[in-house]
Amino acid sequence: ADSPLYDPWSSSEHELFLEWGEEIKQSGREFSLWTYTNCGVSDYEKGERNYAYPGFMAHNLARQWERWREFKVQGLFLCGWYAEPDQYVMWHLFFDGRRGVDELLNEYFIGLYGAAGVPLKAMYDDIESRRYDESLYPPGKLLVDCFWTDWGTAERMEAWGKLMAEARALAKTER
């Protein structure tokens, strides 16, 4: 609805959440959520090549967290898990929602990978951004069929390969 990023996985859920949130504001009752953090995983098996496109979503998660705070969500049940570094971002947002997602992602990548974290974060950002770019969703095409034809194109794979090579060159240890 009012989200600045396209999110095909949760647009209907977002509308329902806004409706519930307004009712909660009016009634004053507590609001808890049951979240499916890894929805659609089984759909990955149906995509061309049968390889899942990375489900990175830290920026989307931060937008959701802001909305949850706005409606004073009192509890969350996480059914599933987020991939790293999204799991890292999620827990830090839960414990200190004042921190920014980019600050947390920089902390994650640099803290774990040192200088190699810079190209790894650049790759993460590009992968994540493609997932939320509405122009990369051809009309009438199943989302799972976009993974390696519209998002992870040969050109993108080459660019990501160069970022991985740069990260390996910057790594100071074998492990």
PDB file of N, CA and C in Angstrom, residues 50-113:
ATOM      1  N   ASN A  50      15.687 -24.827 -10.801  1.00  0.00           N
ATOM      2  CA  ASN A  50      15.471 -25.374  -9.460  1.00  0.00           C
ATOM      3  C   ASN A  50      16.449 -24.865  -8.410  1.00  0.00           C
ATOM      4  N   TYR A  51      16.986 -23.689  -8.584  1.00  0.00           N
ATOM      5  CA  TYR A  51      17.846 -23.084  -7.571  1.00  0.00           C
ATOM      6  C   TYR A  51      17.142 -21.849  -7.024  1.00  0.00           C
ATOM      7  N   ALA A  52      17.119 -21.714  -5.731  1.00  0.00           N
ATOM      8  CA  ALA A  52      16.445 -20.582  -5.107  1.00  0.00           C
ATOM      9  C   ALA A  52      17.266 -19.305  -5.285  1.00  0.00           C
ATOM     10  N   TYR A  53      16.574 -18.223  -5.570  1.00  0.00           N
ATOM     11  CA  TYR A  53      17.203 -16.912  -5.568  1.00  0.00           C
ATOM     12  C   TYR A  53      17.320 -16.495  -4.108  1.00  0.00           C
ATOM     13  N   PRO A  54      18.447 -15.939  -3.688  1.00  0.00           N
ATOM     14  CA  PRO A  54      18.584 -15.564  -2.272  1.00  0.00           C
ATOM     15  C   PRO A  54      17.444 -14.658  -1.815  1.00  0.00           C
ATOM     16  N   GLY A  55      16.855 -15.002  -0.706  1.00  0.00           N
ATOM     17  CA  GLY A  55      15.706 -14.275  -0.188  1.00  0.00           C
ATOM     18  C   GLY A  55      16.067 -13.120   0.714  1.00  0.00           C
ATOM     19  N   PHE A  56      17.143 -12.404   0.427  1.00  0.00           N
ATOM     20  CA  PHE A  56      17.580 -11.312   1.277  1.00  0.00           C
ATOM     21  C   PHE A  56      16.498 -10.246   1.382  1.00  0.00           C
ATOM     22  N   MET A  57      16.302  -9.731   2.598  1.00  0.00           N
ATOM     23  CA  MET A  57      15.212  -8.777   2.792  1.00  0.00           C
ATOM     24  C   MET A  57      15.411  -7.856   3.991  1.00  0.00           C
ATOM     25  N   ALA A  58      16.632  -7.506   4.335  1.00  0.00           N
ATOM     26  CA  ALA A  58      16.868  -6.685   5.528  1.00  0.00           C
ATOM     27  C   ALA A  58      16.148  -5.341   5.461  1.00  0.00           C
ATOM     28  N   HIS A  59      16.167  -4.677   4.313  1.00  0.00           N
ATOM     29  CA  HIS A  59      15.501  -3.379   4.211  1.00  0.00           C
ATOM     30  C   HIS A  59      13.981  -3.530   4.321  1.00  0.00           C
ATOM     31  N   ASN A  60      13.447  -4.573   3.724  1.00  0.00           N
ATOM     32  CA  ASN A  60      12.015  -4.835   3.845  1.00  0.00           C
ATOM     33  C   ASN A  60      11.657  -5.169   5.292  1.00  0.00           C
ATOM     34  N   LEU A  61      12.492  -5.950   5.944  1.00  0.00           N
ATOM     35  CA  LEU A  61      12.265  -6.293   7.347  1.00  0.00           C
ATOM     36  C   LEU A  61      12.261  -5.037   8.220  1.00  0.00           C
ATOM     37  N   ALA A  62      13.179  -4.125   7.950  1.00  0.00           N
ATOM     38  CA  ALA A  62      13.222  -2.871   8.727  1.00  0.00           C
ATOM     39  C   ALA A  62      11.954  -2.052   8.509  1.00  0.00           C
ATOM     40  N   ARG A  63      11.438  -2.032   7.266  1.00  0.00           N
ATOM     41  CA  ARG A  63      10.181  -1.324   7.000  1.00  0.00           C
ATOM     42  C   ARG A  63       9.034  -1.983   7.770  1.00  0.00           C
ATOM     43  N   GLN A  64       9.004  -3.317   7.784  1.00  0.00           N
ATOM     44  CA  GLN A  64       7.968  -4.022   8.533  1.00  0.00           C
ATOM     45  C   GLN A  64       8.079  -3.697  10.027  1.00  0.00           C
ATOM     46  N   TRP A  65       9.303  -3.689  10.535  1.00  0.00           N
ATOM     47  CA  TRP A  65       9.518  -3.419  11.953  1.00  0.00           C
ATOM     48  C   TRP A  65       9.007  -2.030  12.325  1.00  0.00           C
ATOM     49  N   GLU A  66       9.230  -1.040  11.473  1.00  0.00           N
ATOM     50  CA  GLU A  66       8.712   0.307  11.737  1.00  0.00           C
ATOM     51  C   GLU A  66       7.188   0.285  11.841  1.00  0.00           C
ATOM     52  N   ARG A  67       6.548  -0.444  10.954  1.00  0.00           N
ATOM     53  CA  ARG A  67       5.092  -0.545  10.985  1.00  0.00           C
ATOM     54  C   ARG A  67       4.642  -1.263  12.261  1.00  0.00           C
ATOM     55  N   TRP A  68       5.348  -2.313  12.642  1.00  0.00           N
ATOM     56  CA  TRP A  68       4.996  -3.042  13.870  1.00  0.00           C
ATOM     57  C   TRP A  68       5.098  -2.120  15.075  1.00  0.00           C
ATOM     58  N   ARG A  69       6.144  -1.312  15.126  1.00  0.00           N
ATOM     59  CA  ARG A  69       6.303  -0.370  16.239  1.00  0.00           C
ATOM     60  C   ARG A  69       5.189   0.667  16.238  1.00  0.00           C
ATOM     61  N   GLU A  70       4.824   1.143  15.059  1.00  0.00           N
ATOM     62  CA  GLU A  70       3.756   2.140  14.952  1.00  0.00           C
ATOM     63  C   GLU A  70       2.454   1.610  15.556  1.00  0.00           C
ATOM     64  N   PHE A  71       2.174   0.340  15.347  1.00  0.00           N
ATOM     65  CA  PHE A  71       0.946  -0.256  15.861  1.00  0.00           C
ATOM     66  C   PHE A  71       1.149  -0.942  17.216  1.00  0.00           C
ATOM     67  N   LYS A  72       2.315  -0.711  17.825  1.00  0.00           N
ATOM     68  CA  LYS A  72       2.621  -1.207  19.168  1.00  0.00           C
ATOM     69  C   LYS A  72       2.415  -2.714  19.303  1.00  0.00           C
ATOM     70  N   VAL A  73       2.972  -3.455  18.352  1.00  0.00           N
ATOM     71  CA  VAL A  73       2.918  -4.910  18.427  1.00  0.00           C
ATOM     72  C   VAL A  73       3.601  -5.345  19.719  1.00  0.00           C
ATOM     73  N   GLN A  74       2.921  -6.174  20.488  1.00  0.00           N
ATOM     74  CA  GLN A  74       3.404  -6.597  21.807  1.00  0.00           C
ATOM     75  C   GLN A  74       4.151  -7.917  21.784  1.00  0.00           C
ATOM     76  N   GLY A  75       3.958  -8.708  20.758  1.00  0.00           N
ATOM     77  CA  GLY A  75       4.624 -10.002  20.702  1.00  0.00           C
ATOM     78  C   GLY A  75       4.709 -10.530  19.294  1.00  0.00           C
ATOM     79  N   LEU A  76       5.735 -11.357  19.055  1.00  0.00           N
ATOM     80  CA  LEU A  76       5.933 -11.972  17.753  1.00  0.00           C
ATOM     81  C   LEU A  76       6.216 -13.454  17.945  1.00  0.00           C
ATOM     82  N   PHE A  77       5.632 -14.259  17.104  1.00  0.00           N
ATOM     83  CA  PHE A  77       6.003 -15.651  17.017  1.00  0.00           C
ATOM     84  C   PHE A  77       6.616 -15.831  15.649  1.00  0.00           C
ATOM     85  N   LEU A  78       7.862 -16.237  15.607  1.00  0.00           N
ATOM     86  CA  LEU A  78       8.566 -16.399  14.343  1.00  0.00           C
ATOM     87  C   LEU A  78       8.466 -17.851  13.907  1.00  0.00           C
ATOM     88  N   CYS A  79       7.721 -18.090  12.863  1.00  0.00           N
ATOM     89  CA  CYS A  79       7.572 -19.431  12.315  1.00  0.00           C
ATOM     90  C   CYS A  79       8.525 -19.542  11.132  1.00  0.00           C
ATOM     91  N   GLY A  80       9.702 -20.023  11.376  1.00  0.00           N
ATOM     92  CA  GLY A  80      10.726 -20.102  10.345  1.00  0.00           C
ATOM     93  C   GLY A  80      11.951 -19.312  10.760  1.00  0.00           C
ATOM     94  N   TRP A  81      12.726 -18.914   9.820  1.00  0.00           N
ATOM     95  CA  TRP A  81      13.965 -18.212  10.084  1.00  0.00           C
ATOM     96  C   TRP A  81      14.277 -17.305   8.900  1.00  0.00           C
ATOM     97  N   TYR A  82      15.114 -16.322   9.165  1.00  0.00           N
ATOM     98  CA  TYR A  82      15.638 -15.482   8.097  1.00  0.00           C
ATOM     99  C   TYR A  82      17.038 -15.973   7.778  1.00  0.00           C
ATOM    100  N   ALA A  83      17.454 -15.754   6.557  1.00  0.00           N
ATOM    101  CA  ALA A  83      18.832 -16.053   6.182  1.00  0.00           C
ATOM    102  C   ALA A  83      19.742 -15.018   6.831  1.00  0.00           C
ATOM    103  N   GLU A  84      20.998 -15.350   6.978  1.00  0.00           N
ATOM    104  CA  GLU A  84      21.966 -14.345   7.397  1.00  0.00           C
ATOM    105  C   GLU A  84      22.235 -13.449   6.194  1.00  0.00           C
ATOM    106  N   PRO A  85      22.424 -12.178   6.387  1.00  0.00           N
ATOM    107  CA  PRO A  85      22.518 -11.418   7.617  1.00  0.00           C
ATOM    108  C   PRO A  85      21.175 -10.895   8.123  1.00  0.00           C
ATOM    109  N   ASP A  86      20.079 -11.287   7.464  1.00  0.00           N
ATOM    110  CA  ASP A  86      18.771 -10.774   7.866  1.00  0.00           C
ATOM    111  C   ASP A  86      18.424 -11.155   9.299  1.00  0.00           C
ATOM    112  N   GLN A  87      18.834 -12.339   9.711  1.00  0.00           N
ATOM    113  CA  GLN A  87      18.598 -12.777  11.088  1.00  0.00           C
ATOM    114  C   GLN A  87      19.299 -11.816  12.063  1.00  0.00           C
ATOM    115  N   TYR A  88      20.517 -11.453  11.751  1.00  0.00           N
ATOM    116  CA  TYR A  88      21.291 -10.523  12.563  1.00  0.00           C
ATOM    117  C   TYR A  88      20.564  -9.181  12.670  1.00  0.00           C
ATOM    118  N   VAL A  89      20.123  -8.670  11.523  1.00  0.00           N
ATOM    119  CA  VAL A  89      19.411  -7.380  11.497  1.00  0.00           C
ATOM    120  C   VAL A  89      18.129  -7.477  12.310  1.00  0.00           C
ATOM    121  N   MET A  90      17.374  -8.560  12.115  1.00  0.00           N
ATOM    122  CA  MET A  90      16.101  -8.720  12.814  1.00  0.00           C
ATOM    123  C   MET A  90      16.284  -8.652  14.325  1.00  0.00           C
ATOM    124  N   TRP A  91      17.204  -9.428  14.868  1.00  0.00           N
ATOM    125  CA  TRP A  91      17.370  -9.458  16.326  1.00  0.00           C
ATOM    126  C   TRP A  91      17.844  -8.113  16.861  1.00  0.00           C
ATOM    127  N   HIS A  92      18.723  -7.457  16.139  1.00  0.00           N
ATOM    128  CA  HIS A  92      19.168  -6.139  16.591  1.00  0.00           C
ATOM    129  C   HIS A  92      18.040  -5.116  16.545  1.00  0.00           C
ATOM    130  N   LEU A  93      17.199  -5.181  15.523  1.00  0.00           N
ATOM    131  CA  LEU A  93      16.040  -4.276  15.466  1.00  0.00           C
ATOM    132  C   LEU A  93      15.097  -4.548  16.631  1.00  0.00           C
ATOM    133  N   PHE A  94      14.890  -5.817  16.962  1.00  0.00           N
ATOM    134  CA  PHE A  94      13.995  -6.167  18.064  1.00  0.00           C
ATOM    135  C   PHE A  94      14.505  -5.621  19.395  1.00  0.00           C
ATOM    136  N   PHE A  95      15.830  -5.661  19.586  1.00  0.00           N
ATOM    137  CA  PHE A  95      16.380  -5.220  20.866  1.00  0.00           C
ATOM    138  C   PHE A  95      16.700  -3.741  20.912  1.00  0.00           C
ATOM    139  N   ASP A  96      16.912  -3.130  19.754  1.00  0.00           N
ATOM    140  CA  ASP A  96      17.176  -1.696  19.708  1.00  0.00           C
ATOM    141  C   ASP A  96      16.715  -1.165  18.360  1.00  0.00           C
ATOM    142  N   GLY A  97      15.442  -0.872  18.251  1.00  0.00           N
ATOM    143  CA  GLY A  97      14.838  -0.453  16.998  1.00  0.00           C
ATOM    144  C   GLY A  97      15.292   0.901  16.487  1.00  0.00           C
ATOM    145  N   ARG A  98      16.136   1.598  17.245  1.00  0.00           N
ATOM    146  CA  ARG A  98      16.607   2.911  16.806  1.00  0.00           C
ATOM    147  C   ARG A  98      17.743   2.810  15.802  1.00  0.00           C
ATOM    148  N   ARG A  99      18.366   1.656  15.705  1.00  0.00           N
ATOM    149  CA  ARG A  99      19.501   1.512  14.784  1.00  0.00           C
ATOM    150  C   ARG A  99      19.000   1.346  13.361  1.00  0.00           C
ATOM    151  N   GLY A 100      19.772   1.835  12.424  1.00  0.00           N
ATOM    152  CA  GLY A 100      19.385   1.747  11.017  1.00  0.00           C
ATOM    153  C   GLY A 100      19.827   0.443  10.383  1.00  0.00           C
ATOM    154  N   VAL A 101      19.086   0.004   9.400  1.00  0.00           N
ATOM    155  CA  VAL A 101      19.390  -1.266   8.747  1.00  0.00           C
ATOM    156  C   VAL A 101      20.751  -1.224   8.054  1.00  0.00           C
ATOM    157  N   ASP A 102      21.089  -0.118   7.419  1.00  0.00           N
ATOM    158  CA  ASP A 102      22.398  -0.049   6.750  1.00  0.00           C
ATOM    159  C   ASP A 102      23.544  -0.070   7.760  1.00  0.00           C
ATOM    160  N   GLU A 103      23.352   0.578   8.893  1.00  0.00           N
ATOM    161  CA  GLU A 103      24.350   0.531   9.969  1.00  0.00           C
ATOM    162  C   GLU A 103      24.549  -0.923  10.421  1.00  0.00           C
ATOM    163  N   LEU A 104      23.457  -1.642  10.601  1.00  0.00           N
ATOM    164  CA  LEU A 104      23.541  -3.036  11.045  1.00  0.00           C
ATOM    165  C   LEU A 104      24.174  -3.928   9.985  1.00  0.00           C
ATOM    166  N   LEU A 105      23.818  -3.710   8.732  1.00  0.00           N
ATOM    167  CA  LEU A 105      24.425  -4.516   7.664  1.00  0.00           C
ATOM    168  C   LEU A 105      25.927  -4.240   7.549  1.00  0.00           C
ATOM    169  N   ASN A 106      26.329  -2.982   7.659  1.00  0.00           N
ATOM    170  CA  ASN A 106      27.771  -2.662   7.632  1.00  0.00           C
ATOM    171  C   ASN A 106      28.479  -3.328   8.802  1.00  0.00           C
ATOM    172  N   GLU A 107      27.886  -3.243   9.979  1.00  0.00           N
ATOM    173  CA  GLU A 107      28.460  -3.875  11.164  1.00  0.00           C
ATOM    174  C   GLU A 107      28.612  -5.383  10.946  1.00  0.00           C
ATOM    175  N   TYR A 108      27.590  -5.993  10.382  1.00  0.00           N
ATOM    176  CA  TYR A 108      27.620  -7.433  10.124  1.00  0.00           C
ATOM    177  C   TYR A 108      28.753  -7.798   9.154  1.00  0.00           C
ATOM    178  N   PHE A 109      28.749  -7.178   7.986  1.00  0.00           N
ATOM    179  CA  PHE A 109      29.708  -7.565   6.954  1.00  0.00           C
ATOM    180  C   PHE A 109      31.143  -7.221   7.333  1.00  0.00           C
ATOM    181  N   ILE A 110      31.375  -6.042   7.848  1.00  0.00           N
ATOM    182  CA  ILE A 110      32.738  -5.648   8.230  1.00  0.00           C
ATOM    183  C   ILE A 110      33.182  -6.431   9.473  1.00  0.00           C
ATOM    184  N   GLY A 111      32.267  -6.616  10.419  1.00  0.00           N
ATOM    185  CA  GLY A 111      32.605  -7.358  11.630  1.00  0.00           C
ATOM    186  C   GLY A 111      32.977  -8.800  11.373  1.00  0.00           C
ATOM    187  N   LEU A 112      32.305  -9.436  10.438  1.00  0.00           N
ATOM    188  CA  LEU A 112      32.603 -10.845  10.142  1.00  0.00           C
ATOM    189  C   LEU A 112      33.699 -11.022   9.102  1.00  0.00           C
ATOM    190  N   TYR A 113      33.762 -10.139   8.118  1.00  0.00           N
ATOM    191  CA  TYR A 113      34.625 -10.380   6.967  1.00  0.00           C
ATOM    192  C   TYR A 113      35.719  -9.334   6.777  1.00  0.00           C
TER     193      TYR A 113
END
